């Protein structure tokens, strides 16, 4: 696939495409080899450049084009290809909003798409990856290092229950039901139950999982809810009902963490 087709296929902004088409690259092959053989050296090479975020978008797009033939060989649909790599556009637009420049800052997240370990199926993303924890729910046990399917929630459309059920059904068809499906997200943070209506979209998403572990290693919830992290929580915006509820909770001394959940068996029969 040609990069021009890829750029437009994932609906990159025209201004970003114009910048990418001006990139003069003489080491594309060497950089692709470096990406495969020494990921950290690849990152360091690009981070030294004048515009590293645009360079990441350029090289990642080149390598995304290379995966097109492998998608076809595996019989994976064109729709899944475009849906999966549309993540580049989401993060490119976020980069523009945050830095004033087009590019990709989440390079340590987006390699999964190129490695073909992550696919977007409808509203959700699914990634084959070893479990980072020992997890137990009743008699059900997942050992650290055991192969599982991670469920991720991409930025974008409302998290409607029916769309999530469709995504799970598609995942079971493509990836099977043999491996456990787990989710590590701020959306499963235990404190959200105190500030959210259980009938909200997020509340319904939470109901898909048994939450078995929690952590407070990051402030991802605040970053996602408010689009920023501030030490003085009183400055957080109150535009949405979730922002208002979360801000009040934080102002009262609460903390928002992440949760790890195991997909309930009842969800294995999503309609």
Short mmCIF file of C-alpha atoms in Angstrom, two decimals:
data_model
loop_
_atom_site.label_atom_id
_atom_site.label_comp_id
_atom_site.label_asym_id
_atom_site.label_seq_id
_atom_site.Cartn_x
_atom_site.Cartn_y
_atom_site.Cartn_z
CA UNK A 1 0.00 0.00 0.00
CA UNK A 2 1.21 3.52 -0.83
CA UNK A 3 1.48 5.99 2.02
CA UNK A 4 -0.78 8.51 0.25
CA UNK A 5 -3.57 5.93 0.27
CA UNK A 6 -2.88 5.12 3.91
CA UNK A 7 -2.93 8.74 5.04
CA UNK A 8 -6.32 9.31 3.48
CA UNK A 9 -7.63 5.90 4.48
CA UNK A 10 -7.22 6.76 8.16
CA UNK A 11 -8.51 10.31 7.55
CA UNK A 12 -5.41 12.17 8.66
CA UNK A 13 -5.89 15.95 8.54
CA UNK A 14 -4.81 17.40 5.19
CA UNK A 15 -2.36 19.71 6.94
CA UNK A 16 -0.66 16.69 8.53
CA UNK A 17 -0.52 14.90 5.17
CA UNK A 18 1.15 17.91 3.56
CA UNK A 19 3.83 17.88 6.25
CA UNK A 20 4.41 14.14 5.88
CA UNK A 21 4.76 14.41 2.11
CA UNK A 22 7.56 16.94 2.62
CA UNK A 23 9.61 14.54 4.76
CA UNK A 24 12.82 13.64 2.93
CA UNK A 25 13.92 10.24 4.12
CA UNK A 26 17.07 8.42 3.06
CA UNK A 27 17.20 5.74 5.76
CA UNK A 28 13.72 4.20 5.65
CA UNK A 29 14.97 0.62 5.21
CA UNK A 30 17.56 0.97 7.97
CA UNK A 31 15.00 2.45 10.34
CA UNK A 32 12.55 -0.38 9.70
CA UNK A 33 15.26 -2.93 10.48
CA UNK A 34 16.18 -1.01 13.63
CA UNK A 35 12.52 -0.97 14.71
CA UNK A 36 12.36 -4.76 14.43
CA UNK A 37 15.74 -5.52 16.00
CA UNK A 38 16.31 -2.81 18.61
CA UNK A 39 13.18 -0.92 19.56
CA UNK A 40 14.89 1.29 22.16
CA UNK A 41 17.59 2.35 19.70
CA UNK A 42 14.86 3.17 17.17
CA UNK A 43 13.13 5.41 19.70
CA UNK A 44 16.36 7.17 20.69
CA UNK A 45 17.26 7.80 17.04
CA UNK A 46 13.96 9.55 16.38
CA UNK A 47 13.83 11.45 19.66
CA UNK A 48 17.07 13.22 18.67
CA UNK A 49 15.44 14.65 15.54
CA UNK A 50 14.21 18.19 15.06
CA UNK A 51 10.55 17.11 14.89
CA UNK A 52 10.40 13.68 16.56
CA UNK A 53 6.60 13.47 16.76
CA UNK A 54 6.18 13.96 13.01
CA UNK A 55 9.01 11.48 12.41
CA UNK A 56 7.23 8.85 14.50
CA UNK A 57 4.06 9.41 12.49
CA UNK A 58 6.05 9.13 9.25
CA UNK A 59 7.85 5.87 10.07
CA UNK A 60 4.88 4.27 11.79
CA UNK A 61 2.74 5.03 8.75
CA UNK A 62 5.37 3.47 6.48
CA UNK A 63 5.39 0.30 8.57
CA UNK A 64 1.59 0.26 8.82
CA UNK A 65 1.50 0.17 5.03
CA UNK A 66 3.79 -2.87 5.14
CA UNK A 67 1.31 -4.77 7.32
CA UNK A 68 -1.42 -4.51 4.67
CA UNK A 69 -0.18 -7.62 2.83
CA UNK A 70 -0.04 -9.59 6.09
CA UNK A 71 -3.62 -8.58 6.87
CA UNK A 72 -4.68 -9.99 3.50
CA UNK A 73 -2.67 -13.19 4.02
CA UNK A 74 -4.40 -13.78 7.35
CA UNK A 75 -7.81 -13.05 5.88
CA UNK A 76 -8.37 -10.06 8.17
CA UNK A 77 -10.86 -7.63 6.70
CA UNK A 78 -10.03 -4.25 5.23
CA UNK A 79 -12.46 -2.67 7.69
CA UNK A 80 -10.48 -4.02 10.65
CA UNK A 81 -7.28 -2.71 9.07
CA UNK A 82 -8.61 0.83 8.73
CA UNK A 83 -10.36 0.78 12.10
CA UNK A 84 -7.18 -0.40 13.82
CA UNK A 85 -4.89 2.19 12.29
CA UNK A 86 -7.41 4.99 12.76
CA UNK A 87 -5.80 5.15 16.21
CA UNK A 88 -2.92 6.99 14.52
CA UNK A 89 -5.33 9.77 13.58
CA UNK A 90 -6.77 10.02 17.08
CA UNK A 91 -3.32 10.37 18.65
CA UNK A 92 -2.09 12.66 15.88
CA UNK A 93 -4.95 15.06 16.57
CA UNK A 94 -4.27 14.82 20.31
CA UNK A 95 -0.63 15.68 19.64
CA UNK A 96 -1.70 18.76 17.70
CA UNK A 97 -3.97 19.88 20.54
CA UNK A 98 -1.31 19.31 23.19
CA UNK A 99 1.83 20.57 21.41
CA UNK A 100 0.61 22.60 18.45
CA UNK A 101 2.30 20.11 16.10
CA UNK A 102 1.09 17.06 14.20
CA UNK A 103 2.68 13.73 15.00
CA UNK A 104 2.64 10.79 17.40
CA UNK A 105 3.80 11.04 21.00
CA UNK A 106 2.38 7.65 22.09
CA UNK A 107 5.02 5.70 20.16
CA UNK A 108 5.40 3.18 23.01
CA UNK A 109 1.71 2.35 22.69
CA UNK A 110 1.21 2.36 18.92
CA UNK A 111 3.88 -0.21 18.07
CA UNK A 112 1.28 -2.84 18.96
CA UNK A 113 -0.70 -1.98 15.86
CA UNK A 114 2.36 -2.49 13.65
CA UNK A 115 3.29 -5.73 15.42
CA UNK A 116 -0.27 -6.92 14.76
CA UNK A 117 -0.86 -7.86 18.38
CA UNK A 118 -3.70 -5.34 18.69
CA UNK A 119 -6.83 -4.96 16.58
CA UNK A 120 -9.80 -2.64 16.79
CA UNK A 121 -13.02 -4.60 16.45
CA UNK A 122 -15.93 -2.20 16.48
CA UNK A 123 -15.96 -0.02 19.59
CA UNK A 124 -13.14 -1.81 21.45
CA UNK A 125 -9.55 -2.85 20.93
CA UNK A 126 -8.19 -6.30 21.73
CA UNK A 127 -4.55 -7.13 22.35
CA UNK A 128 -2.85 -10.50 22.78
CA UNK A 129 -0.33 -10.07 25.60
CA UNK A 130 0.89 -11.95 28.71
CA UNK A 131 -0.89 -11.08 31.95
CA UNK A 132 1.04 -8.63 34.10
CA UNK A 133 -0.45 -10.00 37.32
CA UNK A 134 -1.53 -13.08 39.21
CA UNK A 135 -5.31 -12.71 39.26
CA UNK A 136 -7.93 -14.75 41.08
CA UNK A 137 -11.70 -14.66 41.11
CA UNK A 138 -13.35 -17.53 42.97
CA UNK A 139 -11.89 -20.71 41.50
CA UNK A 140 -10.73 -18.87 38.40
CA UNK A 141 -6.98 -18.13 38.32
CA UNK A 142 -4.75 -16.31 35.85
CA UNK A 143 -1.01 -16.58 36.37
CA UNK A 144 1.41 -13.75 35.69
CA UNK A 145 2.86 -14.33 32.20
CA UNK A 146 -0.12 -16.36 31.03
CA UNK A 147 -1.36 -15.42 27.56
CA UNK A 148 -4.54 -13.36 27.78
CA UNK A 149 -6.52 -10.90 25.67
CA UNK A 150 -6.44 -7.32 26.93
CA UNK A 151 -9.50 -5.18 26.29
CA UNK A 152 -8.76 -1.51 25.56
CA UNK A 153 -11.17 1.39 25.12
CA UNK A 154 -10.13 3.78 22.35
CA UNK A 155 -11.02 7.43 22.51
CA UNK A 156 -14.06 8.42 20.48
CA UNK A 157 -17.69 7.42 20.25
CA UNK A 158 -19.93 6.82 23.30
CA UNK A 159 -19.26 3.53 25.09
CA UNK A 160 -22.71 2.13 24.35
CA UNK A 161 -23.40 -1.31 25.82
CA UNK A 162 -24.79 -2.73 22.58
CA UNK A 163 -21.67 -1.64 20.67
CA UNK A 164 -19.42 -3.23 23.29
CA UNK A 165 -21.39 -6.47 23.04
CA UNK A 166 -20.93 -6.44 19.27
CA UNK A 167 -17.20 -5.88 19.74
CA UNK A 168 -16.90 -8.81 22.16
CA UNK A 169 -18.80 -11.05 19.78
CA UNK A 170 -16.44 -10.10 16.94
CA UNK A 171 -13.42 -10.69 19.20
CA UNK A 172 -14.64 -14.15 20.20
CA UNK A 173 -15.07 -15.00 16.51
CA UNK A 174 -11.59 -13.76 15.57
CA UNK A 175 -9.54 -14.50 18.70
CA UNK A 176 -11.53 -17.29 20.34
CA UNK A 177 -12.79 -17.79 23.89
CA UNK A 178 -10.00 -20.01 25.19
CA UNK A 179 -7.90 -17.20 26.67
CA UNK A 180 -9.10 -14.97 29.47
CA UNK A 181 -10.17 -11.44 28.56
CA UNK A 182 -8.98 -8.83 31.02
CA UNK A 183 -9.13 -5.04 31.20
CA UNK A 184 -6.83 -2.64 33.07
CA UNK A 185 -8.37 0.81 33.01
CA UNK A 186 -9.40 3.84 35.01
CA UNK A 187 -12.93 2.95 33.89
CA UNK A 188 -12.74 0.01 36.30
CA UNK A 189 -11.39 2.07 39.18
CA UNK A 190 -13.42 1.14 42.28
CA UNK A 191 -14.06 4.76 43.26
CA UNK A 192 -16.03 5.44 40.09
CA UNK A 193 -18.91 3.47 41.57
CA UNK A 194 -19.26 6.30 44.11
CA UNK A 195 -19.61 9.05 41.51
CA UNK A 196 -21.23 7.32 38.52
CA UNK A 197 -24.75 6.18 37.80
CA UNK A 198 -24.59 2.41 37.26
CA UNK A 199 -26.95 2.89 34.30
CA UNK A 200 -24.51 5.24 32.53
CA UNK A 201 -22.48 3.92 29.60
CA UNK A 202 -19.40 3.62 31.79
CA UNK A 203 -21.42 1.93 34.52
CA UNK A 204 -22.73 -0.63 32.04
CA UNK A 205 -19.23 -1.25 30.70
CA UNK A 206 -18.00 -1.88 34.23
CA UNK A 207 -20.70 -4.52 34.63
CA UNK A 208 -18.96 -6.72 32.03
CA UNK A 209 -16.08 -7.40 34.44
CA UNK A 210 -15.23 -8.84 37.83
CA UNK A 211 -12.82 -6.24 39.26
CA UNK A 212 -10.14 -8.22 41.08
CA UNK A 213 -7.26 -5.80 41.50
CA UNK A 214 -6.75 -2.06 41.88
CA UNK A 215 -3.75 0.24 41.64
CA UNK A 216 -2.93 3.89 42.17
CA UNK A 217 0.33 4.00 40.21
CA UNK A 218 -0.88 6.72 37.83
CA UNK A 219 -3.43 9.51 37.67
CA UNK A 220 -4.85 8.28 34.40
CA UNK A 221 -8.44 8.84 35.51
CA UNK A 222 -7.82 12.54 36.01
CA UNK A 223 -5.96 12.77 32.70
CA UNK A 224 -8.84 11.12 30.85
CA UNK A 225 -11.65 12.93 32.63
CA UNK A 226 -10.14 16.43 32.64
CA UNK A 227 -7.60 16.17 29.75
CA UNK A 228 -4.91 17.25 32.22
CA UNK A 229 -3.38 16.43 35.59
CA UNK A 230 -3.05 19.23 38.15
CA UNK A 231 -1.78 19.21 41.71
CA UNK A 232 -4.44 21.80 42.57
CA UNK A 233 -7.62 19.89 41.72
CA UNK A 234 -9.75 23.00 42.25
CA UNK A 235 -8.73 24.26 38.79
CA UNK A 236 -10.24 21.26 36.98
CA UNK A 237 -13.08 22.12 34.55
CA UNK A 238 -16.69 21.23 35.32
CA UNK A 239 -18.09 21.02 31.80
CA UNK A 240 -19.54 17.50 32.01
CA UNK A 241 -21.47 15.73 34.75
CA UNK A 242 -18.56 13.28 35.14
CA UNK A 243 -16.11 16.15 35.56
CA UNK A 244 -18.30 17.78 38.18
CA UNK A 245 -18.73 14.56 40.15
CA UNK A 246 -15.05 13.59 39.89
CA UNK A 247 -13.87 17.07 40.89
CA UNK A 248 -16.10 17.11 43.96
CA UNK A 249 -14.82 13.64 44.92
CA UNK A 250 -11.20 14.80 44.60
CA UNK A 251 -11.87 18.06 46.44
CA UNK A 252 -13.17 16.01 49.36
CA UNK A 253 -9.87 14.13 49.54
CA UNK A 254 -10.72 11.13 47.38
CA UNK A 255 -8.35 9.37 44.98
CA UNK A 256 -9.19 7.88 41.59
CA UNK A 257 -7.31 4.69 40.73
CA UNK A 258 -7.34 2.00 38.07
CA UNK A 259 -8.94 -1.41 38.21
CA UNK A 260 -8.13 -4.76 36.64
CA UNK A 261 -11.12 -6.83 35.67
CA UNK A 262 -11.74 -10.32 34.31
CA UNK A 263 -14.51 -10.57 31.74
CA UNK A 264 -17.53 -12.34 33.21
CA UNK A 265 -18.49 -15.73 31.81
CA UNK A 266 -21.95 -14.40 31.02
CA UNK A 267 -20.34 -12.06 28.47
CA UNK A 268 -18.95 -15.00 26.51
CA UNK A 269 -22.45 -15.36 25.08
CA UNK A 270 -22.87 -11.73 24.00
CA UNK A 271 -25.60 -11.50 21.43
#
